[in-house]
Short mmCIF file of C-alpha atoms and ligand atoms in Angstrom, two decimals:
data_model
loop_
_atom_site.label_atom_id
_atom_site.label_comp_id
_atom_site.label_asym_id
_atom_site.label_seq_id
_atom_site.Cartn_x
_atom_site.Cartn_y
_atom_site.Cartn_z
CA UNK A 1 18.35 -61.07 -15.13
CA UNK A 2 15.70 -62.31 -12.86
CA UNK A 3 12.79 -60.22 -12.63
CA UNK A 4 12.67 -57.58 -9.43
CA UNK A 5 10.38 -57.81 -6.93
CA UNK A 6 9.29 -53.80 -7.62
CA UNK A 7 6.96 -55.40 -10.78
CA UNK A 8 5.33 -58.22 -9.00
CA UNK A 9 3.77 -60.36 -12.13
CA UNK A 10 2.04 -56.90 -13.29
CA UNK A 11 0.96 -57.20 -17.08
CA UNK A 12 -1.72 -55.17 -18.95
CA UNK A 13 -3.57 -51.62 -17.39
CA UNK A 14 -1.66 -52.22 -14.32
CA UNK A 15 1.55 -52.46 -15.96
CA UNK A 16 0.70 -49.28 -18.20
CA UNK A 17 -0.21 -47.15 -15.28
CA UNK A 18 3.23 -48.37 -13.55
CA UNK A 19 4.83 -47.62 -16.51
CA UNK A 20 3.01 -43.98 -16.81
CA UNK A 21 3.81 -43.56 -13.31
CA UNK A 22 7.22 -43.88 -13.69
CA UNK A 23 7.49 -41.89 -16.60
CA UNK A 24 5.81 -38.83 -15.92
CA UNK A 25 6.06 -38.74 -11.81
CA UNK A 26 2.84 -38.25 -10.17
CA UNK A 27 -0.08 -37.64 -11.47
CA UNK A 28 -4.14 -37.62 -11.28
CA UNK A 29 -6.08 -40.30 -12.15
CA UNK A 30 -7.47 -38.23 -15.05
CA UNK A 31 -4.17 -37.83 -16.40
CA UNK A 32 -3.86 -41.27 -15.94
CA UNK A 33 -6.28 -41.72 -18.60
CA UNK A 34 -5.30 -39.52 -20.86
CA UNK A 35 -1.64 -40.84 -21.09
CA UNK A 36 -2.54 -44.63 -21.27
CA UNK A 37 -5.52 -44.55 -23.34
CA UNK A 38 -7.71 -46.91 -20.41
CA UNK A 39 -11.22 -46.05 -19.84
CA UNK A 40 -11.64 -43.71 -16.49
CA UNK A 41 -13.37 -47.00 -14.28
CA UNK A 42 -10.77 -49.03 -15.47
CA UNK A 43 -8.16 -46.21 -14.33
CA UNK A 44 -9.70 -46.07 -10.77
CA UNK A 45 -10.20 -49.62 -10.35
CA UNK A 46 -6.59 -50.63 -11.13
CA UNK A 47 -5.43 -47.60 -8.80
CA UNK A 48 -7.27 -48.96 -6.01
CA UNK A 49 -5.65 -52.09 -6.35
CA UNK A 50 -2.02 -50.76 -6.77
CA UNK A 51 -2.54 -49.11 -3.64
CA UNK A 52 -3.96 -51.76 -1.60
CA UNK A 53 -0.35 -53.39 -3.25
CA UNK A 54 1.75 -51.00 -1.55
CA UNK A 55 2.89 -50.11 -4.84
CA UNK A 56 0.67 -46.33 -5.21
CA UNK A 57 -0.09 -44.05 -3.17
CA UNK A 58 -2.43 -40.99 -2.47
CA UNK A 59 -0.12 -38.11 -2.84
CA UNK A 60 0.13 -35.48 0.45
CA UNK A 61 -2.81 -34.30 1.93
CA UNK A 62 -1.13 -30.45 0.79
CA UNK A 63 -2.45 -32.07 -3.26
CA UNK A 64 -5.69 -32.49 -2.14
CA UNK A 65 -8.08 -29.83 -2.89
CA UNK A 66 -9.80 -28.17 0.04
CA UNK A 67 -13.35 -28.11 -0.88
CA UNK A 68 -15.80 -30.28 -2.75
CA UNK A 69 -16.08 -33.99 -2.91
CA UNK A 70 -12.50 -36.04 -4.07
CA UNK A 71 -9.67 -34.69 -3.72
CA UNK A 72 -7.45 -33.50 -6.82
CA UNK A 73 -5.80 -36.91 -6.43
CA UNK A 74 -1.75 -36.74 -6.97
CA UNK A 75 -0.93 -40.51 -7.08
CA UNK A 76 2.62 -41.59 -6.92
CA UNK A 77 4.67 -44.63 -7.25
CA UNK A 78 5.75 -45.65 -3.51
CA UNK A 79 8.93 -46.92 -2.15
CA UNK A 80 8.23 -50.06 -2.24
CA UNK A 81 7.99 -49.93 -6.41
CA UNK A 82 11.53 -49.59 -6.64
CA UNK A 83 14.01 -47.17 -6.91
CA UNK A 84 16.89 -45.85 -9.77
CA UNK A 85 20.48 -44.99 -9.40
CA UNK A 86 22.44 -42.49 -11.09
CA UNK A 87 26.25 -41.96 -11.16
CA UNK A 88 28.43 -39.02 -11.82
CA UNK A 89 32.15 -39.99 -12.47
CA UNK A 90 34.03 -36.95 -12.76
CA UNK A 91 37.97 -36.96 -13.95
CA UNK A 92 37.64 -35.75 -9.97
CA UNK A 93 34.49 -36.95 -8.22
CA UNK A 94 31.80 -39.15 -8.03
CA UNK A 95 28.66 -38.42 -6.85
CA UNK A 96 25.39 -40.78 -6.45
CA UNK A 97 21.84 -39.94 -5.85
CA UNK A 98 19.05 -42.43 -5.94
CA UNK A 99 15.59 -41.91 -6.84
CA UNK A 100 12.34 -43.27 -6.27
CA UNK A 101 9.74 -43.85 -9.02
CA UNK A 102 7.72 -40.55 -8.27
CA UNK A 103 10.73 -38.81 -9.77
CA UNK A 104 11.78 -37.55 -6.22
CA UNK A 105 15.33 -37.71 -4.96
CA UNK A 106 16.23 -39.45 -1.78
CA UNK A 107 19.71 -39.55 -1.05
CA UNK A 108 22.96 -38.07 -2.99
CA UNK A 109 26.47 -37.77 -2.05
CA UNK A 110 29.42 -36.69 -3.92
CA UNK A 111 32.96 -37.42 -3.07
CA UNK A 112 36.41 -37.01 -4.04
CA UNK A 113 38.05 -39.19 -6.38
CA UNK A 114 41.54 -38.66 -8.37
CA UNK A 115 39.26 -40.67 -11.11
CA UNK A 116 42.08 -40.08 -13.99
CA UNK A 117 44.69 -41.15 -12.06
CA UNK A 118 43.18 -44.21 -10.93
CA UNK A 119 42.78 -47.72 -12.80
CA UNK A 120 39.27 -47.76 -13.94
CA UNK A 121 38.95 -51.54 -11.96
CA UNK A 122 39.59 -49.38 -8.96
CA UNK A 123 37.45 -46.61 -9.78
CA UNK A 124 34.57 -49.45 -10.14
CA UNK A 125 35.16 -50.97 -6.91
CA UNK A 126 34.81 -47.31 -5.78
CA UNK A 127 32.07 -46.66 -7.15
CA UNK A 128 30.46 -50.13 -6.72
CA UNK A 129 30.57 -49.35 -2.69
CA UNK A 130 29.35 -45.97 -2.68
CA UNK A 131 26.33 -47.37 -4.90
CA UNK A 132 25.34 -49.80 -2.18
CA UNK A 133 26.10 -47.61 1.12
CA UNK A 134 23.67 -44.71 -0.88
CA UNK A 135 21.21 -47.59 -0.88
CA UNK A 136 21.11 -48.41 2.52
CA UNK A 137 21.05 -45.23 3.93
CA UNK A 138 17.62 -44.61 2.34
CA UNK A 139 16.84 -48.02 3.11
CA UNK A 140 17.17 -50.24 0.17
CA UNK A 141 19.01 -52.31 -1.36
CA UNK A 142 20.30 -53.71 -4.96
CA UNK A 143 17.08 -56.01 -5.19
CA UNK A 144 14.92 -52.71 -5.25
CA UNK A 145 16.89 -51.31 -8.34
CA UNK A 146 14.51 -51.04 -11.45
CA UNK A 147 17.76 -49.55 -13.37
CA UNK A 148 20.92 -48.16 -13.06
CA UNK A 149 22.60 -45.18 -15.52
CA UNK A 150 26.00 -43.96 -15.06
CA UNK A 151 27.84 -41.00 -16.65
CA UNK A 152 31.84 -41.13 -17.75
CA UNK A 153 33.96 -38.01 -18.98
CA UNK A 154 34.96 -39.15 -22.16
CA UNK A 155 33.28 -40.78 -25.21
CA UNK A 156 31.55 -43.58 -25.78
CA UNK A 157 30.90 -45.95 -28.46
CA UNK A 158 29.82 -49.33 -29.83
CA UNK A 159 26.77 -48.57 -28.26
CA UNK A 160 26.79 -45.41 -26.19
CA UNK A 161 23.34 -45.89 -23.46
CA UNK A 162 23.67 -49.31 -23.61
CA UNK A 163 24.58 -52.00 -21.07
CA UNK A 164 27.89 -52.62 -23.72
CA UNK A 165 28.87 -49.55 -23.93
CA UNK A 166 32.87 -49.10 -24.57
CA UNK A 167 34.69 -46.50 -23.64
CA UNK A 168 36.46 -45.21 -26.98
CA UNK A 169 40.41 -45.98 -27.13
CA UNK A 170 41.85 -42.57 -26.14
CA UNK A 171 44.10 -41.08 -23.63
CA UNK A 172 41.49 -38.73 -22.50
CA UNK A 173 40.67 -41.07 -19.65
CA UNK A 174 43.51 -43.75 -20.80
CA UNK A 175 43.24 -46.63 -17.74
CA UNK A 176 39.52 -46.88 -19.47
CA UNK A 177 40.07 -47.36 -22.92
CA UNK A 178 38.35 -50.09 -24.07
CA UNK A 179 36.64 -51.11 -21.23
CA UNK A 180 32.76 -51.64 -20.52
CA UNK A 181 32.05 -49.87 -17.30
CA UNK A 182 28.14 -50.86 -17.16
CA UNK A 183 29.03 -54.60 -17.58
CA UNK A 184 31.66 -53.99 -14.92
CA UNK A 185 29.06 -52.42 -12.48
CA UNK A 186 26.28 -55.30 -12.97
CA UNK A 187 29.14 -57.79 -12.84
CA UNK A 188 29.68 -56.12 -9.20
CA UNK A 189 26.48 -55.07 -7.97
CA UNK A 190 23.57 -57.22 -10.18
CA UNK A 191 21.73 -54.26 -11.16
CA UNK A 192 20.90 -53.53 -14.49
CA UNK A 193 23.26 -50.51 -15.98
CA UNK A 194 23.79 -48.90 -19.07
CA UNK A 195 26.50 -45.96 -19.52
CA UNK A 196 26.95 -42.53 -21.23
CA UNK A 197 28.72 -39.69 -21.76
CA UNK A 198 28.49 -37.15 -19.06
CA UNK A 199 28.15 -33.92 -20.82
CA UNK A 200 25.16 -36.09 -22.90
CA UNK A 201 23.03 -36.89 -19.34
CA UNK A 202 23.65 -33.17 -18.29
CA UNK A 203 22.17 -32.19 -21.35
CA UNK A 204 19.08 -34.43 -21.42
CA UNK A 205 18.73 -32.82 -17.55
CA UNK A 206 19.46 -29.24 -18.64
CA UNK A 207 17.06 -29.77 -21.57
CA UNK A 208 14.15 -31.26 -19.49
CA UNK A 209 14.41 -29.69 -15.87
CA UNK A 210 16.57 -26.79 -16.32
CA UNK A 211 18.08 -23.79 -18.68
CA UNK A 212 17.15 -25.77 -21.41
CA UNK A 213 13.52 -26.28 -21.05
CA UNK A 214 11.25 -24.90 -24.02
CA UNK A 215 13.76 -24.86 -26.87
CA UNK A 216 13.97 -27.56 -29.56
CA UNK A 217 17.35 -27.88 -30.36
CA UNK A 218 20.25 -27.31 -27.72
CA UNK A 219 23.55 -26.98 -27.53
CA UNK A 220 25.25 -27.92 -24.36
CA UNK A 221 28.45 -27.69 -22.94
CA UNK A 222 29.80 -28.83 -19.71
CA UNK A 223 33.05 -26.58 -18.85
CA UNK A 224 34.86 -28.63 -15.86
CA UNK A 225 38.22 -30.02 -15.71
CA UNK A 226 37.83 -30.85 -19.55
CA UNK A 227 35.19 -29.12 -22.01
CA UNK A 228 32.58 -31.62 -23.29
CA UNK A 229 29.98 -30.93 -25.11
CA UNK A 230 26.75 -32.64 -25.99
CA UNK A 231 23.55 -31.70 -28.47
CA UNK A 232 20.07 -32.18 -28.43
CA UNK A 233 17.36 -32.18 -30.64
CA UNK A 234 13.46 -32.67 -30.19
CA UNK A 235 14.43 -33.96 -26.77
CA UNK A 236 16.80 -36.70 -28.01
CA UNK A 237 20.33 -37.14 -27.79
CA UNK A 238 21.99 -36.12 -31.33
CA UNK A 239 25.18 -38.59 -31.00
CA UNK A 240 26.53 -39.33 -34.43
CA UNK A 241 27.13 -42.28 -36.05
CA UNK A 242 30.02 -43.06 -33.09
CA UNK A 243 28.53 -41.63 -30.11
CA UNK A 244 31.22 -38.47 -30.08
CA UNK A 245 28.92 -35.84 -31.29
CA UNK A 246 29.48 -32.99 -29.60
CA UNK A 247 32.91 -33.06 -28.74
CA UNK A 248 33.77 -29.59 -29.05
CA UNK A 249 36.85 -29.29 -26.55
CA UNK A 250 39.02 -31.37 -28.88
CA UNK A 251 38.00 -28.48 -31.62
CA UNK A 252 41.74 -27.66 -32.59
CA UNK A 253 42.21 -23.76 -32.16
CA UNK A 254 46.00 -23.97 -33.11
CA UNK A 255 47.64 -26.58 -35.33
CA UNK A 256 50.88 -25.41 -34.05
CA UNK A 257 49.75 -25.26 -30.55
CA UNK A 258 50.73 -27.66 -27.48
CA UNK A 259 49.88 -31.51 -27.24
CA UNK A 260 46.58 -32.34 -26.21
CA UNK A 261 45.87 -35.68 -24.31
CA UNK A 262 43.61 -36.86 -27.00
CA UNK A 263 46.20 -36.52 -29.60
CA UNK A 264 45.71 -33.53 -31.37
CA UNK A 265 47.52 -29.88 -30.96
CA UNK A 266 45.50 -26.83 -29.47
CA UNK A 267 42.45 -28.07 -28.56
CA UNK A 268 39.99 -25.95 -27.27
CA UNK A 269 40.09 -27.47 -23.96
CA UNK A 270 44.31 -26.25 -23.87
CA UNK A 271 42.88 -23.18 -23.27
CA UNK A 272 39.29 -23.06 -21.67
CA UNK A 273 39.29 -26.52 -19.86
CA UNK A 274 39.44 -25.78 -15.83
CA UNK A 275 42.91 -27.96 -15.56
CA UNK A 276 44.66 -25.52 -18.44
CA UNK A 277 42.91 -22.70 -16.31
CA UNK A 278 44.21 -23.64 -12.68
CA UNK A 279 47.75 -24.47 -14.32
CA UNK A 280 47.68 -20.53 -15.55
CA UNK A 281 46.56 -19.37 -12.22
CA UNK A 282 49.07 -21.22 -10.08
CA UNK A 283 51.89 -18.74 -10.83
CA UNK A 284 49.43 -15.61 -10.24
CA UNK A 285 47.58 -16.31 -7.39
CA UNK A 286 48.28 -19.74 -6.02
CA UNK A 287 45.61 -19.87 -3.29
CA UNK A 288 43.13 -20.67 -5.95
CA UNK A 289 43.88 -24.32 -5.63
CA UNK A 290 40.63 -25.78 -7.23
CA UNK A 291 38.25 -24.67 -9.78
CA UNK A 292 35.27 -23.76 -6.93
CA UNK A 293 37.53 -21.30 -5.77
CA UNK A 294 38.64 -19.84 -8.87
CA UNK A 295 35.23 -19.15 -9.57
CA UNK A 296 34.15 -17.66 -6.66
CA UNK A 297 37.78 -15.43 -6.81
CA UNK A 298 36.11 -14.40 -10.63
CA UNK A 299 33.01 -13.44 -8.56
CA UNK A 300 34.47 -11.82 -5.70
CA UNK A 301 36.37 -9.45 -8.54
CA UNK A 302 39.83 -10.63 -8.28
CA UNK A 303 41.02 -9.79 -11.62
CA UNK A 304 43.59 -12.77 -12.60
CA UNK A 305 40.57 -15.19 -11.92
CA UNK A 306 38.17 -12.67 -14.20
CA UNK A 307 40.19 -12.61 -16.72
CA UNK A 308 41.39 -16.47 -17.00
CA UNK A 309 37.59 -17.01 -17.01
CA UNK A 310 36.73 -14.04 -19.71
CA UNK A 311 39.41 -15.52 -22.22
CA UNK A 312 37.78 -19.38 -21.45
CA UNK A 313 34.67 -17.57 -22.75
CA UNK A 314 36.13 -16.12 -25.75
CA UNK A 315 37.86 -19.04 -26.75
CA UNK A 316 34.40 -21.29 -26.60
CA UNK A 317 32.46 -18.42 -28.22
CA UNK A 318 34.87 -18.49 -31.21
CA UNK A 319 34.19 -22.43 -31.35
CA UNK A 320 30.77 -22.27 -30.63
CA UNK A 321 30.12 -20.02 -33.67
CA UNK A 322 31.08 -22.29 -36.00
CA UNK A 323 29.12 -24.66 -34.63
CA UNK A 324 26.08 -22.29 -34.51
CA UNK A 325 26.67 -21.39 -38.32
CA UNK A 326 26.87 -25.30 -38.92
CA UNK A 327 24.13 -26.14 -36.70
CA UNK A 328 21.60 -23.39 -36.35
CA UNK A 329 20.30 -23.83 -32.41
CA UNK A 330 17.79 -21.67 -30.26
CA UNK A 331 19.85 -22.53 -27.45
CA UNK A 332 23.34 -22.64 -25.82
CA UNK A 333 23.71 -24.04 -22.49
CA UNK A 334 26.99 -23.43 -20.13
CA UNK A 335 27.11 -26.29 -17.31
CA UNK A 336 29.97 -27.20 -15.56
CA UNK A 337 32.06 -25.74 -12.41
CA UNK A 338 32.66 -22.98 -14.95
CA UNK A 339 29.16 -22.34 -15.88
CA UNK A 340 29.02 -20.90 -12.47
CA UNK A 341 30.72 -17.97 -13.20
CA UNK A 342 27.49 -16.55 -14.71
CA UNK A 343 28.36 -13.46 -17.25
CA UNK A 344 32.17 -13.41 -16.04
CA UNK A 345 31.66 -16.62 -18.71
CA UNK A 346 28.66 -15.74 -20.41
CA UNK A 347 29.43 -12.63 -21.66
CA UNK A 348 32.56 -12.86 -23.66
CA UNK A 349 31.38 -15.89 -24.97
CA UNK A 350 28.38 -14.49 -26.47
CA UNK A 351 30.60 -11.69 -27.62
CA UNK A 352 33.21 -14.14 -29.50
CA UNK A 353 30.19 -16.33 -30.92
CA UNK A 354 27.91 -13.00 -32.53
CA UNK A 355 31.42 -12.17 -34.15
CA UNK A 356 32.01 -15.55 -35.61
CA UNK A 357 28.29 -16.17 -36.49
CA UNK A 358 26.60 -15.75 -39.60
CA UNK A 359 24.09 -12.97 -37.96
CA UNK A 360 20.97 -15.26 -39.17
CA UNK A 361 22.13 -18.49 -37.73
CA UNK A 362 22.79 -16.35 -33.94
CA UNK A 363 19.02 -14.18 -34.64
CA UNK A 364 16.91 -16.44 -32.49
CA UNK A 365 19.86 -18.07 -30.13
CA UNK A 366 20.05 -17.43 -26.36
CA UNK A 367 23.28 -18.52 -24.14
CA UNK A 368 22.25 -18.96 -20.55
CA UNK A 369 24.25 -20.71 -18.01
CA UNK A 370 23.05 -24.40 -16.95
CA UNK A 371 20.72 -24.18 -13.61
CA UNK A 372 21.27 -27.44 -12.14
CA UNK A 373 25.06 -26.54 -11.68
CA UNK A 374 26.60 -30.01 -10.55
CA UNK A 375 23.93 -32.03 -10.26
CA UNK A 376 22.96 -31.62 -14.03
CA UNK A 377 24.77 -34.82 -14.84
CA UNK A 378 23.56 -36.83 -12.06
CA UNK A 379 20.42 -36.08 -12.53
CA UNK A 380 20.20 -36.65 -16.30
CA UNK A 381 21.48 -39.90 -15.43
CA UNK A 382 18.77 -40.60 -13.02
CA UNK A 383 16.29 -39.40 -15.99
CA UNK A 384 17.56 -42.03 -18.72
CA UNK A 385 17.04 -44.58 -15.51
CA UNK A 386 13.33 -43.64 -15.21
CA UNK A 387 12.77 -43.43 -19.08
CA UNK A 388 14.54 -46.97 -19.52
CA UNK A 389 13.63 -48.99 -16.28
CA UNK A 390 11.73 -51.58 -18.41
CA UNK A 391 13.98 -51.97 -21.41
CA UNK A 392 17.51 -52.68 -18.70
CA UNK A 393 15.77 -55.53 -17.02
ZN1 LIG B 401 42.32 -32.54 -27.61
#
C-alpha cells in the first residue's frame, strides 16, 4: 500500500514523536521526552517544525497555564496527520466513529442493520458506504486513513487482529463463515484494516477507558443479542491458541437442552442472550419489542422484564464462577444492551457466581457494569487503530 500523505517522508525524532503522539494523545513537550527517550532541545526543535508542518499543534488556550512564562504546553496531532476508523457490526447495527490522532472523536453514527440476515458481501457494501459518508462529513477522506479496525460478533481465527483474519466456520453468523471481512473492506475502500472480535475491542476499551481501568486481569462480557465474552490480561488480549477465548455464551448449561445455532444444546446464550430474552417476553408483554426497551421496562419496575433480566444474571453468574475458579480475575465487566440494566443484572449475577466460586478465587473480584455502554466496542476498535496505525500500512 502506498504510503499516506498523513506521514510525509518523516523518519527518526520526528517520526518517534508522531508515533508518541498518536499513542498516548496529547501531551507536553516534557512528556515528550520522557516517552521517546530524545534530549529536551531536540524535543522542542522537532515540535516546532511539526507545527510549522501542519502536522502539531499547540493544544487550547484553556491547557495553557495562566501565569508565568510558557505555557503548560498540551501538543496534539492535528487533522491534517490523519485520522482512524472504527466499526461496530452488530448481528443488528453498525455504527462508525472516526478519530483523529489526538485520540478525540469526530463523528459517529450508528444505524440499523438486520446484519444476520444479510449476506456478509452485502453487509460490506453497507458498511463500505457508511465508512466513506462518516468521512466526509468531518471532512476527509480514505487518503487521510492511517488505519482502519473493525469489530464482528462471532469468532475469529487464522489470525484474529490481522488484515487476514477469517471468520471461523459456524452458523453463529453463517453468510460469514469463512470469509475475510478486512480484506473485503480494503478491497472496497483502500484503507488499511484488520478485524476482531467484538466482545475482544469492547474489552480492550472497557479495560483502558472505562469499568475496567486499574485491574490486571479482566473478565468481560458483552450481553446483547448473543453473549460474548472476551479476557484480558496485563492489558493484552488473552485469545487462545484459535482466537475463541472467551466464548462463554456457547458454555453448555443443559446437554439435554434446545439447539443452539453454533451446534451445541443449552448454551448459555439459550437462556441469557437478549434474542432468547425478547422471544420469552413476547407472550408476556409484547410491547417490549427490542432489547432498549426491555431494559428500560426492568428499570421502570415492570416485573416480567425484572425478572427475565434477574434469571439472565443468574444463569451468567453460575457460568462465570467456573470461570472465576478456573481463572482467578480482580474484575468482571457486564457490557452490552444488557449491561444497562445495572443491579437488575448485576446483582443476581454476583449472587449465582459467590455460590459457585471457590470463596478465595471471588475474595478480591468486583462485578461492575461496563461504562461506555454501546460505544465500548467502537471505541476499542478505534484504540487497536491508534495502537497499530504504523504496523497496517
Ligand atoms: Zn451455542
Amino acid at each position: 500500500m502506498d504510503p499516506r500523505p498523513w506521514l510525509p517522508d518523516l523518519t527518526g525524532p520526528p517520526r518517534r514523536l508522531v508515533e508518541a503522539l498518536r499513542l498516548g494523545g496529547p501531551a507536553t513537550r516534557a512528556q515528550l521526552v520522557e516517552q521517546t527517550g530524545l534530549s529536551r532541545a531536540t524535543v522542542s526543535g522537532y515540535v516546532s517544525d511539526l507545527v510549522g508542518r501542519g502536522l502539531v499543534s499547540p493544544a487550547d488556550a484553556a491547557d495553557a497555564q495562566p501565569t508565568g512564562g510558557r505555557p503548560a504546553g498540551l501538543v496534539r496531532l492535528t487533522r491534517r496527520a490523519g485520522v482512524v476508523v472504527g466499526v461496530d457490526i452488530g448481528r443488528t447495527h453498525v455504527r462508525v466513529a472516526v478519530a483523529d490522532l489526538s485520540h478525540e472523536v469526530v463523528g459517529e453514527q450508528v444505524v440499523s442493520l438486520a446484519v444476520a440476515d444479510l449476506a456478509a458481501d452485502a453487509v460490506l457494501d453497507a458498511v463500505a458506504a457508511r465508512v466513506c459518508a462518516e468521512l466526509e462529513s468531518v471532512g476527509a477522506s480514505t487518503a487521510d486513513v492511517a488505519g482502519m479496525v473493525v469489530g464482528l460478533p462471532t469468532p475469529l481465527v487464522s489470525g484474529a487482529a490481522t488484515a487476514e483474519a477469517t471468520v471461523a466456520q459456524s452458523n453463529i453468523l453463517p453468510t460469514w463463515s469463512g470469509s475475510a471481512p478486512a480484506l473485503e473492506l480494503r478491497r472496497r475502500l483502500a484503507v488499511p484494516v484488520i478485524a476482531d472480535n467484538d466482545a475482544n475491542l469492547g474489552a480492550l476499551a472497557e479495560v483502558r477507558w472505562g469499568a475496567g481501568r486499574g485491574s490486571r486481569f479482566t473478565v468481560y462480557l458483552k450481553m446483547a443479542t448473543g453473549v460474548g465474552g472476551a479476557l484480558v490480561l496485563d492489558g493484552g488480549l488473552l485469545r487462545g491458541v484459535g482466537g475463541t477465548a472467551g466464548e462463554v455464551g456457547h458454555v453448555s448449561l443443559d446437554p439435554a437442552g434446545a439447539l443452539c445455532r453454533c451446534g451445541n444444546r443449552g448454551c448459555l446464550e439459550l437462556t441469557a442472550g437478549g434474542s432468547a430474552l425478547l422471544e420469552a417476553i413476547r407472550a408476556a408483554a409484547p410491547q417490549y419489542g427490542d432489547l432498549r426497551a426491555l431494559v428500560a421496562g426492568a428499570v421502570d419496575g415492570d416485573q416480567a422484564c425484572r425478572r427475565l433480566v434477574a434469571d439472565a444474571g443468574t444463569s451468567v453468574g453460575l457460568v462465570l464462577g467456573g470461570l472465576v475458579n478456573t481463572l482467578n480475575p480482580d474484575r468482571v465487566v457486564v457490557g452490552g444492551e444488557l449491561g444497562a440494566a445495572g443491579d437488575l443484572l448485576i446483582e443476581p449475577l454476583r449472587r449465582a457466581l459467590v455460590q459457585s466460586a471457590i470463596p478465595a478465587a471471588a475474595e478480591r473480584l468486583a462485578v461492575v457494569p461496563g461504562s461506555l455502554g454501546g460505544r465500548a466496542e467502537v471505541l476499542g476498535a478505534l484504540a487497536v487503530a491508534l495502537r497499530e496505525a504504523d504496523r497496517l500500512r
